[in-house]
Amino acid sequence: MQRIILVTGPAGAGKSSLGARIARNTGWYHLSEDAVWDEFPRDPHTARTDAEKAVVQARTVEYVRRELDRGRSVVLEFILYEDPPQPVHFYRSACLALGVPVDVRVLRAPVDELLDRQTIRGNSHDREREEADRRRNAEHQLRCAMSAEVADEWVVDTAGTPLESVY
């Protein structure tokens, strides 16, 4: 049976690693919302507008639908930067409308661990920002992941946990 897993949380929580790990299973496809954002020429350090977000989210759901039409299950990962967590609500509702079961997982880790992971992974957008900026961002994203609208059963604490154990 096909299904969709939504994986979200702060930068450095392990979303991409978990999505890639799940997609190693036959019949699964890993989709990163960041890849859809990358289709649009924009400065990565600017706030995302509601209009941009609507376009990216609609396109992302179309990519999910395409993979379902190909017979695959989908793990969709995206960063959580809002409280209330609009992207979680949007993707959950839109994906449920596609007629397959949807699971949500919100990854959390302490701020210092998030920053360490960002340093280790070495993405250019991580290297371009001052550590104080990255810390403020990580603290904000972690607060969003702790929203009252995030169901307890969705939460996965990835602190000090190897990928295979999170998987």
XYZ file of C-alpha atoms in Angstrom:
167
model
C 0.000 0.000 0.000
C 1.280 3.447 -0.894
C 1.775 6.084 1.768
C 3.307 9.482 2.347
C 5.618 10.404 5.194
C 6.059 14.094 5.933
C 9.382 14.759 7.698
C 9.956 18.234 9.083
C 11.937 20.101 11.713
C 14.774 22.603 12.033
C 17.799 22.784 9.766
C 20.258 20.110 10.875
C 17.668 17.864 12.543
C 18.277 15.039 10.041
C 15.346 15.453 7.631
C 17.315 14.935 4.428
C 19.305 12.031 5.848
C 16.136 10.317 7.062
C 14.341 10.959 3.758
C 17.248 9.498 1.796
C 17.375 6.491 4.142
C 13.664 5.768 3.750
C 13.952 6.104 -0.040
C 16.529 3.307 -0.120
C 13.549 0.996 0.290
C 12.028 -0.322 -2.920
C 9.020 1.675 -4.024
C 9.904 4.863 -2.139
C 10.799 8.298 -3.480
C 12.512 11.080 -1.486
C 11.345 14.607 -2.280
C 12.886 17.670 -0.644
C 10.909 20.894 -0.672
C 14.288 22.674 -0.800
C 14.808 21.230 -4.292
C 11.542 22.835 -5.386
C 12.595 26.175 -3.863
C 15.863 25.828 -5.803
C 13.865 25.875 -9.053
C 13.212 29.581 -8.442
C 15.993 32.144 -8.737
C 16.060 33.965 -5.405
C 18.448 35.001 -2.667
C 18.467 32.103 -0.162
C 18.738 34.505 2.788
C 15.517 36.407 2.110
C 12.190 35.761 3.767
C 9.863 33.565 1.785
C 6.751 35.418 0.695
C 3.269 33.946 0.974
C 2.938 34.066 -2.818
C 6.215 32.177 -3.318
C 5.270 29.676 -0.641
C 1.907 28.998 -2.308
C 3.587 28.309 -5.662
C 6.258 26.053 -4.152
C 3.777 24.108 -2.040
C 1.401 23.563 -4.959
C 4.269 22.414 -7.183
C 5.563 20.112 -4.431
C 2.146 18.453 -4.108
C 2.121 17.946 -7.893
C 5.498 16.198 -7.612
C 4.079 13.997 -4.854
C 1.068 13.168 -7.045
C 3.392 12.316 -9.980
C 5.305 9.812 -7.858
C 2.094 8.273 -6.534
C 0.903 7.911 -10.141
C 4.165 6.029 -10.803
C 3.245 3.630 -8.009
C 5.718 4.923 -5.434
C 5.293 5.959 -1.839
C 6.793 9.346 -0.990
C 8.812 10.779 1.858
C 8.552 14.568 1.658
C 10.913 16.590 3.805
C 10.727 20.296 4.467
C 12.031 22.802 6.975
C 9.747 24.046 9.729
C 10.023 27.796 10.253
C 6.490 28.872 11.208
C 4.263 28.667 14.268
C 1.561 27.728 13.695
C 3.198 25.141 11.426
C 1.367 26.063 8.209
C 3.510 23.812 5.979
C 2.636 20.763 8.111
C -1.072 21.550 7.994
C -0.978 22.311 4.267
C 0.977 19.230 3.206
C -0.943 16.912 5.520
C -4.299 18.120 4.186
C -3.188 18.184 0.527
C -1.610 14.738 0.742
C -4.598 13.197 2.527
C -6.713 14.515 -0.375
C -4.579 12.338 -2.679
C -6.192 9.308 -1.049
C -3.225 7.659 0.656
C -2.302 7.410 4.342
C -0.077 10.234 5.610
C 2.302 10.064 8.560
C 3.949 13.144 10.063
C 7.309 13.162 11.832
C 8.736 16.302 13.413
C 12.430 15.900 14.170
C 13.918 17.755 17.127
C 17.422 18.086 18.549
C 19.100 20.597 20.891
C 20.264 23.851 19.294
C 23.979 23.094 19.786
C 23.559 19.742 18.075
C 21.686 21.365 15.188
C 24.542 23.838 14.740
C 27.149 21.065 14.898
C 25.293 19.080 12.244
C 25.033 22.149 10.028
C 28.802 22.621 10.307
C 29.484 18.970 9.504
C 27.210 18.846 6.464
C 28.847 22.006 5.124
C 26.031 23.369 2.935
C 27.023 26.653 1.318
C 24.079 28.498 2.880
C 25.281 27.329 6.324
C 28.829 28.564 5.687
C 27.601 31.941 4.420
C 25.910 32.888 7.702
C 27.496 33.993 10.940
C 27.171 31.541 13.818
C 25.078 33.993 15.870
C 22.653 34.223 12.928
C 22.521 30.442 12.581
C 21.928 30.087 16.336
C 19.001 32.546 16.283
C 17.590 30.715 13.267
C 17.983 27.309 14.930
C 16.339 28.549 18.132
C 13.417 29.956 16.143
C 12.970 26.768 14.105
C 13.143 24.632 17.244
C 10.415 26.778 18.855
C 8.302 26.171 15.741
C 8.905 22.411 16.064
C 7.654 22.680 19.651
C 4.400 24.371 18.612
C 1.277 23.429 20.514
C -0.079 22.378 17.095
C 2.564 19.662 16.735
C 1.032 16.426 17.986
C 3.129 14.518 20.524
C 2.950 11.346 18.431
C 4.624 13.162 15.536
C 7.758 14.084 17.495
C 11.052 12.223 17.103
C 13.957 13.334 19.296
C 17.100 12.890 17.206
C 19.511 14.163 19.884
C 22.644 12.018 19.795
C 20.767 9.335 17.873
C 22.360 7.582 14.889
C 20.397 7.678 11.636
C 19.588 3.960 11.671
C 18.009 4.323 15.115
C 15.915 7.303 13.987
C 14.892 5.305 10.915
